[in-house]
Short mmCIF file of C-alpha atoms in Angstrom, two decimals:
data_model
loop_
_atom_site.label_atom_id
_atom_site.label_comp_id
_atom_site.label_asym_id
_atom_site.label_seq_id
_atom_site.Cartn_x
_atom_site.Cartn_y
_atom_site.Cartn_z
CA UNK A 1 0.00 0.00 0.00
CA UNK A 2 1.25 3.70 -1.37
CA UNK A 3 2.75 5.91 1.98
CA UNK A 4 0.14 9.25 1.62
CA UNK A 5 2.61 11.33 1.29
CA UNK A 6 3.44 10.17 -1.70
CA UNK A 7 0.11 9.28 -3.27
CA UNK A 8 -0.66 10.94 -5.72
CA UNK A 9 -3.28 12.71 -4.27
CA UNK A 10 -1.26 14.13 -1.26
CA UNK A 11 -1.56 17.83 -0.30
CA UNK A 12 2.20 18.30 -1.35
CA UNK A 13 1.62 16.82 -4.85
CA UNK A 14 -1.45 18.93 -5.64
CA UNK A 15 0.62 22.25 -4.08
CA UNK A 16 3.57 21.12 -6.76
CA UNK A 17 1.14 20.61 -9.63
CA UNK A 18 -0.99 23.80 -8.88
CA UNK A 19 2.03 25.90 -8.20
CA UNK A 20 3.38 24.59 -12.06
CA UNK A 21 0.08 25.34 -13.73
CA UNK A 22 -0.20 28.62 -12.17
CA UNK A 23 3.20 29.98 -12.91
CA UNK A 24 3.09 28.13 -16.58
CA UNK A 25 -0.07 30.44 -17.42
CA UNK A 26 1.40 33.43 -15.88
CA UNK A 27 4.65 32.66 -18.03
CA UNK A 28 2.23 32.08 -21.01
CA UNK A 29 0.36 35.31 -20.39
CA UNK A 30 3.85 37.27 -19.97
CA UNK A 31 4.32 36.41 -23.39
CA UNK A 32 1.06 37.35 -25.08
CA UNK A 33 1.67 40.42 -22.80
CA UNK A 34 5.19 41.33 -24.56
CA UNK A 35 4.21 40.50 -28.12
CA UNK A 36 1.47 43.27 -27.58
CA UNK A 37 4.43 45.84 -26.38
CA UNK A 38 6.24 45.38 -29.54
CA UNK A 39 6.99 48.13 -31.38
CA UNK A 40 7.22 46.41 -34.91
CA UNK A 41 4.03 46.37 -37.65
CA UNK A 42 4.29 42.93 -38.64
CA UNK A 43 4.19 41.53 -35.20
CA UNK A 44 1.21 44.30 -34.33
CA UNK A 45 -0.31 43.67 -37.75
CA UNK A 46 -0.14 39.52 -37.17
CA UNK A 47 -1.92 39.72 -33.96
CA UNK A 48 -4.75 41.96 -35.38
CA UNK A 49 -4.72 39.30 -38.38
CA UNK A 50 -5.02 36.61 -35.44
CA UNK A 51 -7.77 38.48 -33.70
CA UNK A 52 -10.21 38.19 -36.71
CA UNK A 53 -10.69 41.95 -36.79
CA UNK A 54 -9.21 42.66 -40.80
CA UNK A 55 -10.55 42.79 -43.49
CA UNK A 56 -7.93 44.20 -45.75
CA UNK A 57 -4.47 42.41 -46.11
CA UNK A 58 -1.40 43.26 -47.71
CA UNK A 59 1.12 40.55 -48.45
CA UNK A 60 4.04 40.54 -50.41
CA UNK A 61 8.16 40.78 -50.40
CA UNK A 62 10.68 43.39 -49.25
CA UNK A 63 9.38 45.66 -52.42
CA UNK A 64 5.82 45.07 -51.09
CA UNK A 65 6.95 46.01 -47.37
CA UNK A 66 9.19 49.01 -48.21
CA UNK A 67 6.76 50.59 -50.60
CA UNK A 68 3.40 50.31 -48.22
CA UNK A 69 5.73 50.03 -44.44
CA UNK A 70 2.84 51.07 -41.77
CA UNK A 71 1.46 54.12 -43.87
CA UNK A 72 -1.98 52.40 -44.69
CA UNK A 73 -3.38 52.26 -41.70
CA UNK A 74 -6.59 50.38 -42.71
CA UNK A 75 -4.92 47.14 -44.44
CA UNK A 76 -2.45 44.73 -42.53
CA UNK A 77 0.60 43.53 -43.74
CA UNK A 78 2.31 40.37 -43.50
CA UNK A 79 4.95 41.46 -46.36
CA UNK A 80 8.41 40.42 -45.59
CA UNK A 81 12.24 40.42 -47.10
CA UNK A 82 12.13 36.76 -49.57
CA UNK A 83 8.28 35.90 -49.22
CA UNK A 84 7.57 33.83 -52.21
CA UNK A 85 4.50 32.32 -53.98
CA UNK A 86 3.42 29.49 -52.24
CA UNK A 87 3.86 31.86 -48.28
CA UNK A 88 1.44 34.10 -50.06
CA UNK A 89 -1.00 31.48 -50.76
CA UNK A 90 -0.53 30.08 -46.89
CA UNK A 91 -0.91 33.29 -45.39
CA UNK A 92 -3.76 34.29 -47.51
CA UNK A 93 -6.21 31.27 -46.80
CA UNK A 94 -4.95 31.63 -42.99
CA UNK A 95 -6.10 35.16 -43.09
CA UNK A 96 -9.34 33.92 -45.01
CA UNK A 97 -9.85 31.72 -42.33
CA UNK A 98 -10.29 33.76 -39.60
CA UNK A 99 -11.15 37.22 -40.96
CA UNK A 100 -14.08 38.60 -43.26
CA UNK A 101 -10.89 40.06 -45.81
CA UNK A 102 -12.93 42.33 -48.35
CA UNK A 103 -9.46 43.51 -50.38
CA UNK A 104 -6.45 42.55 -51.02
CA UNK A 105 -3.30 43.95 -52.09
CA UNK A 106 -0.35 41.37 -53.23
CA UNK A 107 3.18 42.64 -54.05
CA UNK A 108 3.69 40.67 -57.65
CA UNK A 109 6.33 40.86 -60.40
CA UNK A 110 8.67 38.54 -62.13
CA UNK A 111 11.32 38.00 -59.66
CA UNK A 112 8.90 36.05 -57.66
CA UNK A 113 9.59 33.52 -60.13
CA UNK A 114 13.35 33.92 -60.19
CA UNK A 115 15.94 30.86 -59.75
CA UNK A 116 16.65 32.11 -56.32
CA UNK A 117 13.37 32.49 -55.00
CA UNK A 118 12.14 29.58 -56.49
CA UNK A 119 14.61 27.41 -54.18
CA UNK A 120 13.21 28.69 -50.97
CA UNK A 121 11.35 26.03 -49.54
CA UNK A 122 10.29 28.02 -46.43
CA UNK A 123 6.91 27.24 -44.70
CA UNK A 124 7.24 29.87 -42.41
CA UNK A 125 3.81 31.78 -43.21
CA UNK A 126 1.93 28.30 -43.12
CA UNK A 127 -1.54 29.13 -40.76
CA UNK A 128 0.19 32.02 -40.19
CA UNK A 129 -3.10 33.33 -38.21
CA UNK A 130 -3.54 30.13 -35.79
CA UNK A 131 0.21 30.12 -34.45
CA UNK A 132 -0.15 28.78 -31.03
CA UNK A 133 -3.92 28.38 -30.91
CA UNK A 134 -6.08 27.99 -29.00
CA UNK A 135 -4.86 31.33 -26.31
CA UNK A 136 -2.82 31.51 -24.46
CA UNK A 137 -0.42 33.05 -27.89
CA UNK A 138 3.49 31.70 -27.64
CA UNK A 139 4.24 34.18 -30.25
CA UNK A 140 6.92 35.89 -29.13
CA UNK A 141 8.69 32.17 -29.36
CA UNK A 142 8.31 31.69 -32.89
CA UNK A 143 10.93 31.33 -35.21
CA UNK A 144 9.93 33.99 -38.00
CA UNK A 145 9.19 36.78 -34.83
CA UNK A 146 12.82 35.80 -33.01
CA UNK A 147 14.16 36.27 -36.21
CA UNK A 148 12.26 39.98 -36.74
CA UNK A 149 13.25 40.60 -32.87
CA UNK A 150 16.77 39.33 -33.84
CA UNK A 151 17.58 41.96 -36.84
CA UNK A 152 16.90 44.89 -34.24
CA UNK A 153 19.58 43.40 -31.10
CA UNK A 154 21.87 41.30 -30.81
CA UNK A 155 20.40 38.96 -27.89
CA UNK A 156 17.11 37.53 -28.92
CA UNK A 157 16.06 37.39 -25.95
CA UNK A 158 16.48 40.01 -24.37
CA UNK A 159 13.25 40.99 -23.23
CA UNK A 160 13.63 44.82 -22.91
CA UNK A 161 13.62 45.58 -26.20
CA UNK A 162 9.96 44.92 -26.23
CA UNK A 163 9.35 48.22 -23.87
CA UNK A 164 11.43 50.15 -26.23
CA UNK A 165 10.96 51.69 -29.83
CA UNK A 166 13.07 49.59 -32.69
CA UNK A 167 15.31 52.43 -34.09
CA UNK A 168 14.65 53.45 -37.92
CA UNK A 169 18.00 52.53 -39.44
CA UNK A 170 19.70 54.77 -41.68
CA UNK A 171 18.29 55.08 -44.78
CA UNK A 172 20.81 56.48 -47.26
CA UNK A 173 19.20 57.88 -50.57
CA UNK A 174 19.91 56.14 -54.24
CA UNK A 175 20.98 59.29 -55.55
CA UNK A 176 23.70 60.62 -53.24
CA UNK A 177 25.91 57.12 -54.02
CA UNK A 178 28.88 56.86 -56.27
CA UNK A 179 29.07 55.63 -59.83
CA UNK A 180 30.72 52.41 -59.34
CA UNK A 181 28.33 51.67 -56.14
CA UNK A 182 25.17 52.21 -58.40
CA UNK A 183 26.37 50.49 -61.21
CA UNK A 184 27.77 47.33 -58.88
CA UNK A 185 24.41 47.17 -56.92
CA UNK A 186 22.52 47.54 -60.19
CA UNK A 187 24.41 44.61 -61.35
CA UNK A 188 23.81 42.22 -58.89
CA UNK A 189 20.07 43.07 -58.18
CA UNK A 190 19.30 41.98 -61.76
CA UNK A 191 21.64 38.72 -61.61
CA UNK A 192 19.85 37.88 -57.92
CA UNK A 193 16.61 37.72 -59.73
CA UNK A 194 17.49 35.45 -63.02
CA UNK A 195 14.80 33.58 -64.56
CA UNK A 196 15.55 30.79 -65.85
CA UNK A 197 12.72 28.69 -66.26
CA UNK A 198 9.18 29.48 -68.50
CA UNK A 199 6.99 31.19 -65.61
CA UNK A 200 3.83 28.54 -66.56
CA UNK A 201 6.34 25.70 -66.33
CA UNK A 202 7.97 26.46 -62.70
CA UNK A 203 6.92 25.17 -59.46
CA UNK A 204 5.27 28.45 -58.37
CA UNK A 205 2.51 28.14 -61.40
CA UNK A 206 -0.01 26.13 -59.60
CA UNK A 207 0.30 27.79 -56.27
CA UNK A 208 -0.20 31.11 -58.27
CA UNK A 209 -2.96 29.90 -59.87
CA UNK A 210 -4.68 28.80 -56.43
CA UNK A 211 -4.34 32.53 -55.49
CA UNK A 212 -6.25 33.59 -58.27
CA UNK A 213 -8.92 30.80 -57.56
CA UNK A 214 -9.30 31.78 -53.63
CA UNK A 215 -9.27 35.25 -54.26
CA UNK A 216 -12.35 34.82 -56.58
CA UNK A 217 -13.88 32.23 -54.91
CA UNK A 218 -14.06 34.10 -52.21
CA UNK A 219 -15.31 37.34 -53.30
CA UNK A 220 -12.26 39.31 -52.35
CA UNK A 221 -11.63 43.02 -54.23
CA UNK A 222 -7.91 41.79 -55.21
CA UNK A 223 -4.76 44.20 -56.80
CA UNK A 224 -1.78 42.53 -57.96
CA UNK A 225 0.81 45.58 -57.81
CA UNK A 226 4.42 46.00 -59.33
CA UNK A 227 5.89 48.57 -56.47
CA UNK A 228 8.37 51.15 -57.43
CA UNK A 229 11.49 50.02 -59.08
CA UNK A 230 14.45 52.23 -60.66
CA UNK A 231 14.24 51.78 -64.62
CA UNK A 232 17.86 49.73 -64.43
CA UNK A 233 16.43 47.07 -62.45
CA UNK A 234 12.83 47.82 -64.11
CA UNK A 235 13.94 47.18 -67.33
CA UNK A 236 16.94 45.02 -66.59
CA UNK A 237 15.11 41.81 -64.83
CA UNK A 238 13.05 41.24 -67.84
CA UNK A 239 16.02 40.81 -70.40
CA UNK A 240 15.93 36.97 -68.72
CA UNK A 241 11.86 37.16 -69.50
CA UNK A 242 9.64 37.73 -72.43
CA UNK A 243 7.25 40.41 -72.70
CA UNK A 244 5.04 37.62 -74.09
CA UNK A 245 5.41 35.54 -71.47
CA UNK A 246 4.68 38.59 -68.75
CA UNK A 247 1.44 39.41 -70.61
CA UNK A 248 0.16 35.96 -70.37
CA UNK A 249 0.61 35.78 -66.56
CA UNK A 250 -1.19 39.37 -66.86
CA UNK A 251 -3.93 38.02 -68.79
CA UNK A 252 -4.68 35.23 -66.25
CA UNK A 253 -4.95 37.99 -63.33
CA UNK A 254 -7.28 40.09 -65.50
CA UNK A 255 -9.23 36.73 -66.56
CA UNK A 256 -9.89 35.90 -62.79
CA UNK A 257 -11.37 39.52 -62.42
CA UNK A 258 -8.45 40.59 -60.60
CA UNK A 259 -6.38 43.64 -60.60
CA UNK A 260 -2.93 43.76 -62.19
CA UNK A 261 -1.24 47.97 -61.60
CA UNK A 262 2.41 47.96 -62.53
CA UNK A 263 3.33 51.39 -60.93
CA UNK A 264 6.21 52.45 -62.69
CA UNK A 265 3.51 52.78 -65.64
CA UNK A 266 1.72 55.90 -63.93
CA UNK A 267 4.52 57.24 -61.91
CA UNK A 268 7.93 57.78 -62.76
CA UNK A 269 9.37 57.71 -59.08
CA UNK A 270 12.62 60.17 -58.47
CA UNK A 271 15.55 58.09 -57.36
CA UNK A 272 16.11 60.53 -54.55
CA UNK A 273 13.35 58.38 -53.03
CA UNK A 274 15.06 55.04 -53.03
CA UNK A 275 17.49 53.19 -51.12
CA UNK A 276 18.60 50.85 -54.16
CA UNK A 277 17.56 49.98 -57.21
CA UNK A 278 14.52 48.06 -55.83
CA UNK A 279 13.38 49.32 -52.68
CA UNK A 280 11.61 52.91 -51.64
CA UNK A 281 13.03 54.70 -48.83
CA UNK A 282 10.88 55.38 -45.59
CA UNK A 283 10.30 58.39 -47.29
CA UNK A 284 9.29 57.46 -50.71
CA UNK A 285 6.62 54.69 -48.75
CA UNK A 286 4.81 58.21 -47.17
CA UNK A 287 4.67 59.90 -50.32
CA UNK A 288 3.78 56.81 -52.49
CA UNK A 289 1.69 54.65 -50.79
CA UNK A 290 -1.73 56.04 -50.75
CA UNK A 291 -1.04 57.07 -54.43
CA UNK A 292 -0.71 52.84 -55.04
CA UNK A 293 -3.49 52.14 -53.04
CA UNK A 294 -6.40 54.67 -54.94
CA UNK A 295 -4.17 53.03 -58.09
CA UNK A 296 -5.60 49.96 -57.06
CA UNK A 297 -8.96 50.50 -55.87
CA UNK A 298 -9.78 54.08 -56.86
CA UNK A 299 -13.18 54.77 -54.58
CA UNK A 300 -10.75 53.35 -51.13
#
C-alpha cells in the first residue's frame, strides 16, 4: 500500500502541480503580454490578423513592405524580405480563415519567379493566423518573430527591447551614391533575380494559380501591384523574361477579375526616393503609398 505522502493525491503533490500550472499560465500570459508591447508592424499587424478583426491584407516581399511600411493604416501587412508564392498562398487562406478580408493587395512581379526564389522552400507563413492556438499566444517564441526581434539586437532574448521603440535605421538615398556603387548594386540586383525557367512551367505556377482561384472564390476586391522600381532594375530583370510571357501571366490575373497595376507605368518615381535599385526609402513609402493604393482600388 502507497505511503500518503506520496500518493498521488497528497496535499504536497497537488501544491507542486498547482504551483506549475499557475506559474506556466502566468509565463504564457507574460508572453502574449510582450508580443502586444512590440513596437514592430508585422508583429502588431499579425496579432490583429489573429484576432479576426481585418478585413484588408497586404502581403508581399521586401518591395511590397518598403513601398506600403505602416502608412496604410486600414490594411495589414504580413509582407516580408524573400516571401515567395506558395507563403502568399498560406498566409492568404490563414487570413481567409479567420477574418471577413474584403481587399487585397499582393506585391507581384517577375522575380517572384526567379531561380533564387524559387529554391526557398520556407513554410514559415503556413496558418500564419492560428500560431499557437487555441490562447494563451506563444508568439513571441516563434521562429519567424525571433528572427524579426533578432535583426533589431543582438540577444534575442532580451526581453527589454519589447518596452522600447526599434530604431529606424539609416536610410541612405539612391541618388547621393557613387558611380561604381550604383552600377555594382545595379548589377547584382538583376543577376539575384534570373529567370531561368518558362513562368507557366515552374513550381510556383499552380500555387499562383490557387491565389487567383481563392481570391475569386471568395469574393475578395484583389490588386496585384508592381511597387516602385528604378528603370535599371525595371527594365533590366526582364532581359531573362519575355514580354510575351509577362502578358500571359497578366492576362490570367485580369481573366480571374483581378487587378494587375504595374506602378512604374503611372509614376515615374525620383531616385532621390530610393534606397537601391529596388526598394523605396521610408520616405518614398509616405509619399507613395496612398497614391498605389487609390491606383488599385480608386473609390478606397
Amino acid at each position: 500500500m502507497s505511503n500518503s505522502s506520496t500518493s498521488i493525491f497528497s496535499s504536497k503533490f497537488l501544491y507542486t502541480f498547482i504551483s506549475s500550472l499557475v506559474l506556466f499560465v502566468l509565463w504564457t500570459l507574460g508572453h502574449e503580454l510582450l508580443a502586444h508591447k512590440l513596437d514592430n508592424s508585422f508583429i502588431k499587424d499579425l496579432l490583429k490578423l489573429k484576432s479576426g478583426n481585418s478585413n484588408c491584407l497586404i502581403i508581399g516581399d521586401s518591395h511590397t513592405n518598403d513601398s506600403f511600411r505602416n502608412t496604410i493604416s486600414e490594411c495589414e501587412s504580413l509582407a516580408l524580405g524573400g516571401v515567395t508564392i506558395p507563403m502568399i498562398e498560406d498566409a492568404l487562406i490563414s487570413s481567409i480563415k479567420t477574418n471577413n478580408l474584403k481587399r487585397v493587395v499582393i506585391g507581384f512581379a517577375p522575380h517572384y519567379f526567379s531561380d533564387k526564389r524559387l529554391s526557398s522552400t520556407s513554410n514559415a507563413y503556413f496558418q500564419i493566423t492560428e500560431w499557437f492556438t487555441p490562447y494563451p499566444n506563444l508568439i513571441t517564441s516563434n521562429a519567424l518573430v525571433q528572427k524579426i526581434i533578432g535583426r533589431y539586437q543582438k540577444n534575442d532574448y532580451d526581453y527589454s527591447i519589447f518596452f522600447k521603440k526599434f530604431p529606424i535605421r539609416n536610410e541612405k538615398s539612391w541618388a547621393s551614391r557613387t558611380i561604381e556603387y550604383k552600377q555594382r548594386k545595379s548589377m547584382q540586383a538583376i543577376k539575384d533575380h534570373k529567370i531561368s525557367i518558362e513562368i507557366v512551367k515552374s513550381k510556383y505556377w499552380s500555387h499562383f494559380l490557387r491565389i487567383l482561384k481563392v481570391l475569386k472564390d471568395n469574393n475578395i476586391e484583389s490588386c496585384f501591384i508592381n511597387t516602385p522600381n528604378l528603370p535599371v532594375y525595371h527594365t533590366g530583370i526582364r532581359k531573362y523574361l519575355k514580354k510575351q510571357e509577362w502578358n500571359q501571366v497578366i492576362s490570367y490575373i485580369k481573366n480571374n477579375n483581378h487587378t494587375y497595376i504595374d506602378f512604374n507605368e503611372i509614376v515615374e518615381v525620383p531616385e532621390t526616393l530610393f534606397k537601391d535599385p529596388e526598394h523605396l526609402t521610408l520616405h518614398g513609402s509616405q509619399k507613395y503609398a496612398k497614391a498605389m493604393i487609390d491606383s488599385c482600388f480608386t473609390s478606397y
